[in-house]
Tab-separated table of C-alpha atoms in Angstrom:
chain	number	residue	atom	x	y	z
A	1	ARG	CA	-32.913	10.721	14.786
A	2	GLY	CA	-30.491	10.034	17.558
A	3	VAL	CA	-29.741	6.389	16.406
A	4	MET	CA	-27.276	4.958	14.051
A	5	ILE	CA	-27.488	1.138	13.354
A	6	ARG	CA	-23.793	-0.350	12.508
A	7	ARG	CA	-23.841	-3.221	9.975
A	8	ARG	CA	-20.499	-5.086	9.963
A	9	LYS	CA	-19.223	-6.124	6.675
A	10	GLN	CA	-18.819	-10.070	7.718
A	11	ASP	CA	-22.507	-9.864	8.542
A	12	VAL	CA	-23.996	-8.393	5.448
A	13	LEU	CA	-21.645	-9.484	2.623
A	14	LYS	CA	-21.222	-13.069	3.589
A	15	GLU	CA	-20.796	-14.280	0.011
A	16	LEU	CA	-17.513	-12.439	-0.175
A	17	PRO	CA	-14.462	-14.774	-0.437
A	18	PRO	CA	-12.239	-14.194	1.994
A	19	LYS	CA	-8.772	-12.611	2.136
A	20	ARG	CA	-5.604	-13.975	2.357
A	21	ARG	CA	-2.328	-11.944	3.638
A	22	GLN	CA	1.216	-12.796	2.989
A	23	ILE	CA	4.512	-10.798	4.038
A	24	ILE	CA	7.022	-11.413	1.238
A	25	GLU	CA	10.397	-10.380	2.566
A	26	LEU	CA	12.637	-9.344	-0.555
A	27	PRO	CA	16.317	-9.559	-0.045
A	28	ALA	CA	18.385	-6.322	0.186
A	29	ASP	CA	21.552	-5.113	-1.938
A	30	ARG	CA	24.407	-3.228	-0.148
A	31	GLU	CA	22.631	0.053	-1.157
A	32	ALA	CA	19.371	-0.798	0.582
A	33	SER	CA	21.083	-2.447	3.330
A	34	GLN	CA	22.968	0.649	4.079
A	35	LEU	CA	19.710	2.833	3.979
A	36	MET	CA	18.240	0.132	6.301
A	37	GLY	CA	20.816	0.958	8.770
A	38	GLU	CA	20.202	4.559	8.802
A	39	GLU	CA	16.565	3.776	8.918
A	40	TRP	CA	17.154	1.576	12.233
A	41	SER	CA	19.251	4.183	13.833
A	42	VAL	CA	16.769	6.791	12.955
A	43	TYR	CA	13.786	4.815	14.638
A	44	ASN	CA	16.067	3.805	17.507
A	45	GLU	CA	16.676	7.537	18.303
A	46	PHE	CA	13.263	8.841	17.834
A	47	LYS	CA	10.872	5.776	18.925
A	48	ASP	CA	10.367	6.780	22.314
A	49	TYR	CA	8.726	10.179	21.014
A	50	LEU	CA	6.275	8.381	18.589
A	51	ASP	CA	3.262	8.269	21.360
A	52	GLU	CA	3.569	12.346	21.338
A	53	ALA	CA	2.775	12.936	17.793
A	54	VAL	CA	1.101	16.222	18.219
A	55	LYS	CA	4.342	17.337	20.333
A	56	PRO	CA	7.150	19.047	18.791
A	57	LYS	CA	9.469	15.794	19.382
A	58	GLY	CA	6.725	13.645	18.388
A	59	ILE	CA	6.322	15.795	15.179
A	60	LYS	CA	10.178	15.521	14.635
A	61	ALA	CA	10.246	11.659	15.109
A	62	LEU	CA	7.728	10.991	12.481
A	63	ALA	CA	9.455	13.561	9.859
A	64	GLU	CA	12.811	11.582	10.351
A	65	ILE	CA	11.501	8.317	10.588
A	66	SER	CA	9.266	9.057	7.363
A	67	ARG	CA	12.197	10.420	5.541
A	68	ALA	CA	14.309	7.378	6.240
A	69	ARG	CA	11.577	5.101	5.089
A	70	HIS	CA	10.985	6.709	2.001
A	71	GLN	CA	14.738	6.412	1.036
A	72	VAL	CA	14.159	2.440	1.640
A	73	ALA	CA	11.059	2.271	-0.385
A	74	LEU	CA	12.665	3.862	-3.264
A	75	ALA	CA	15.550	1.226	-2.789
A	76	LYS	CA	13.235	-1.446	-3.015
A	77	VAL	CA	11.184	-0.045	-6.537
A	78	PRO	CA	13.456	-2.354	-8.839
A	79	GLN	CA	11.859	-5.517	-6.944
A	80	VAL	CA	8.511	-4.323	-6.646
A	81	ILE	CA	8.368	-3.779	-10.340
A	82	GLU	CA	9.804	-7.274	-10.842
A	83	HIS	CA	7.335	-9.084	-8.696
A	84	LEU	CA	4.419	-6.911	-10.596
A	85	ARG	CA	5.713	-8.105	-13.772
A	86	ASP	CA	5.333	-11.882	-12.755
A	87	ALA	CA	2.012	-11.224	-10.973
A	88	ILE	CA	0.451	-9.396	-13.841
A	89	GLU	CA	0.940	-12.608	-15.909
A	90	GLU	CA	-1.458	-14.146	-13.821
A	91	GLY	CA	-4.180	-11.402	-13.933
A	92	PRO	CA	-4.780	-7.738	-12.998
A	93	VAL	CA	-2.864	-6.235	-10.027
A	94	VAL	CA	-3.641	-3.297	-7.904
A	95	CYS	CA	-0.717	-1.759	-6.109
A	96	PHE	CA	-0.584	0.827	-3.316
A	97	ALA	CA	2.246	2.757	-2.027
A	98	HIS	CA	2.800	6.258	-0.295
A	99	HIS	CA	5.204	8.539	-1.896
A	100	ARG	CA	4.253	10.113	-5.465
A	101	ASP	CA	7.836	9.499	-6.729
A	102	VAL	CA	7.621	5.511	-5.532
A	103	ILE	CA	4.392	5.505	-7.278
A	104	TRP	CA	5.406	6.763	-10.338
A	105	GLN	CA	8.684	4.911	-10.789
A	106	ILE	CA	6.621	1.701	-10.209
A	107	ALA	CA	4.338	2.484	-12.783
A	108	ASP	CA	6.581	4.081	-15.572
A	109	PRO	CA	7.964	0.772	-16.981
A	110	PHE	CA	4.663	-0.607	-17.477
A	111	GLY	CA	3.542	2.221	-19.737
A	112	GLU	CA	-0.065	2.354	-20.994
A	113	GLN	CA	-0.665	-0.976	-19.336
A	114	ALA	CA	-0.608	1.181	-15.949
A	115	MET	CA	-3.036	3.671	-14.215
A	116	VAL	CA	-2.073	5.973	-11.792
A	117	ILE	CA	-4.047	7.587	-8.813
A	118	THR	CA	-2.393	10.013	-6.412
A	119	GLY	CA	-3.410	13.178	-4.279
A	120	ASP	CA	-2.754	15.148	-7.306
A	121	SER	CA	-5.389	13.288	-9.816
A	122	ALA	CA	-8.482	15.147	-10.670
A	123	ALA	CA	-11.682	13.581	-10.105
A	124	MET	CA	-11.892	12.910	-13.705
A	125	GLN	CA	-8.731	11.455	-13.944
A	126	ARG	CA	-9.364	9.144	-11.125
A	127	GLN	CA	-12.522	8.056	-13.049
A	128	PHE	CA	-10.927	7.620	-16.123
A	129	ALA	CA	-8.089	5.402	-14.539
A	130	VAL	CA	-10.745	3.372	-12.884
A	131	ASP	CA	-12.794	2.885	-15.683
A	132	ARG	CA	-9.903	1.937	-17.725
A	133	PHE	CA	-8.848	-0.754	-15.271
A	134	GLN	CA	-12.284	-2.188	-14.867
A	135	GLN	CA	-12.961	-2.187	-18.421
A	136	GLY	CA	-9.634	-4.402	-19.029
A	137	LYS	CA	-7.811	-1.938	-20.921
A	138	ALA	CA	-5.161	-1.738	-18.225
A	139	ASP	CA	-3.653	-4.510	-15.993
A	140	LEU	CA	-2.064	-2.532	-13.261
A	141	LEU	CA	-3.506	0.214	-11.155
A	142	VAL	CA	-1.042	1.892	-8.837
A	143	GLY	CA	-2.527	4.282	-6.347
A	144	ASN	CA	-1.635	6.183	-3.320
A	145	ILE	CA	-2.912	4.361	0.054
A	146	GLU	CA	-5.323	7.372	0.666
A	147	ALA	CA	-6.385	8.774	-2.529
A	148	ALA	CA	-7.201	5.315	-4.216
A	149	GLY	CA	-7.934	3.556	-0.937
A	150	THR	CA	-11.424	4.731	-0.434
A	151	GLY	CA	-14.433	5.566	-2.635
A	152	ILE	CA	-13.694	3.376	-5.664
A	153	THR	CA	-14.411	0.117	-7.040
A	154	LEU	CA	-11.710	-2.071	-8.374
A	155	THR	CA	-13.299	-5.571	-8.496
A	156	ARG	CA	-11.677	-6.892	-11.744
A	157	SER	CA	-8.435	-7.653	-9.571
A	158	SER	CA	-8.549	-10.070	-6.701
A	159	HIS	CA	-4.623	-9.529	-6.145
A	160	VAL	CA	-3.542	-6.505	-4.324
A	161	VAL	CA	0.017	-5.584	-3.601
A	162	PHE	CA	1.593	-2.890	-1.086
A	163	ALA	CA	4.875	-1.275	-2.012
A	164	GLU	CA	4.929	0.724	1.276
A	165	LEU	CA	2.924	0.701	4.296
A	166	ASP	CA	0.688	3.133	6.567
A	167	TRP	CA	0.932	3.644	10.324
A	168	VAL	CA	-2.981	3.229	10.394
A	169	PRO	CA	-4.128	-0.448	9.914
A	170	SER	CA	-7.659	1.162	9.198
A	171	ARG	CA	-6.424	2.753	5.740
A	172	LEU	CA	-4.794	-0.633	4.888
A	173	THR	CA	-8.427	-2.598	5.162
A	174	GLN	CA	-9.611	0.661	3.552
A	175	ALA	CA	-7.449	0.088	0.517
A	176	GLU	CA	-7.691	-3.860	0.208
A	177	ASP	CA	-11.430	-3.425	0.132
A	178	ARG	CA	-11.515	-1.640	-3.072
A	179	CYS	CA	-11.153	-5.114	-4.630
A	180	HIS	CA	-13.117	-6.975	-1.508
A	181	ARG	CA	-16.539	-5.733	-2.158
A	182	ILE	CA	-19.926	-6.434	-3.735
A	183	GLY	CA	-18.805	-8.150	-7.433
A	184	GLN	CA	-15.816	-9.897	-6.225
A	185	MET	CA	-15.878	-13.570	-6.783
A	186	GLU	CA	-12.315	-14.679	-5.985
A	187	SER	CA	-10.614	-14.938	-2.834
A	188	LEU	CA	-8.518	-11.583	-2.296
A	189	LEU	CA	-4.770	-12.228	-2.247
A	190	VAL	CA	-3.096	-9.249	-0.136
A	191	GLN	CA	0.757	-9.046	-0.397
A	192	HIS	CA	2.958	-6.812	1.635
A	193	LEU	CA	6.432	-6.341	-0.202
A	194	VAL	CA	9.323	-5.672	2.273
A	195	LEU	CA	12.943	-5.812	2.660
A	196	GLU	CA	14.157	-8.204	5.179
A	197	ASP	CA	14.865	-6.918	8.495
A	198	SER	CA	13.678	-3.580	7.747
A	199	LEU	CA	11.214	-1.097	9.837
A	200	ASP	CA	8.581	-2.057	7.146
A	201	ALA	CA	9.054	-5.844	7.971
A	202	LYS	CA	8.493	-5.168	11.653
A	203	MET	CA	5.455	-2.710	10.801
A	204	ALA	CA	3.714	-5.294	8.319
A	205	ARG	CA	3.602	-7.933	11.180
A	206	THR	CA	2.516	-5.695	13.984
A	207	LEU	CA	-0.099	-4.281	11.521
């Protein structure tokens, strides 16, 4: 009763193909470049307080940086959509993002071809989205990193695209593993779409 045995994935699921990760830096237009400039200004102003996340200055730092990153994420949505259109021609794709409006803006142009899972999705809605995707009735699933990043199986796809990032590496790994689990027969391609010279590009390399 007082002992727990931890088994590592690489030890018990040796048959799983490896992951391949790519950071794809997208060119920024004038609007996005301006937003990134503001993003970096906010980051440089508050970065010294990020280690104090539970203190008032740390909370304010995270809020200000998150606000700036949100605007940059919205600015790159058209390029994310273009990337996903090309990717879907090769097979089904799972796309993760953070903000609800970013998720819906990405999914909207794909119509019934895309399923969406956010924190607002009820349990039945989530299962419907997963089933429809796994059964081949939709070729794109766009989900929130936390809401769709655990507890579901999306092994029909061997291609994961991150339109936004999370500060916590394990959340990204958990999200990837919706496709990298028992039943996956192909090597998993994980792509992080970031704007050139953006804070996200720095984060992606660090993570």
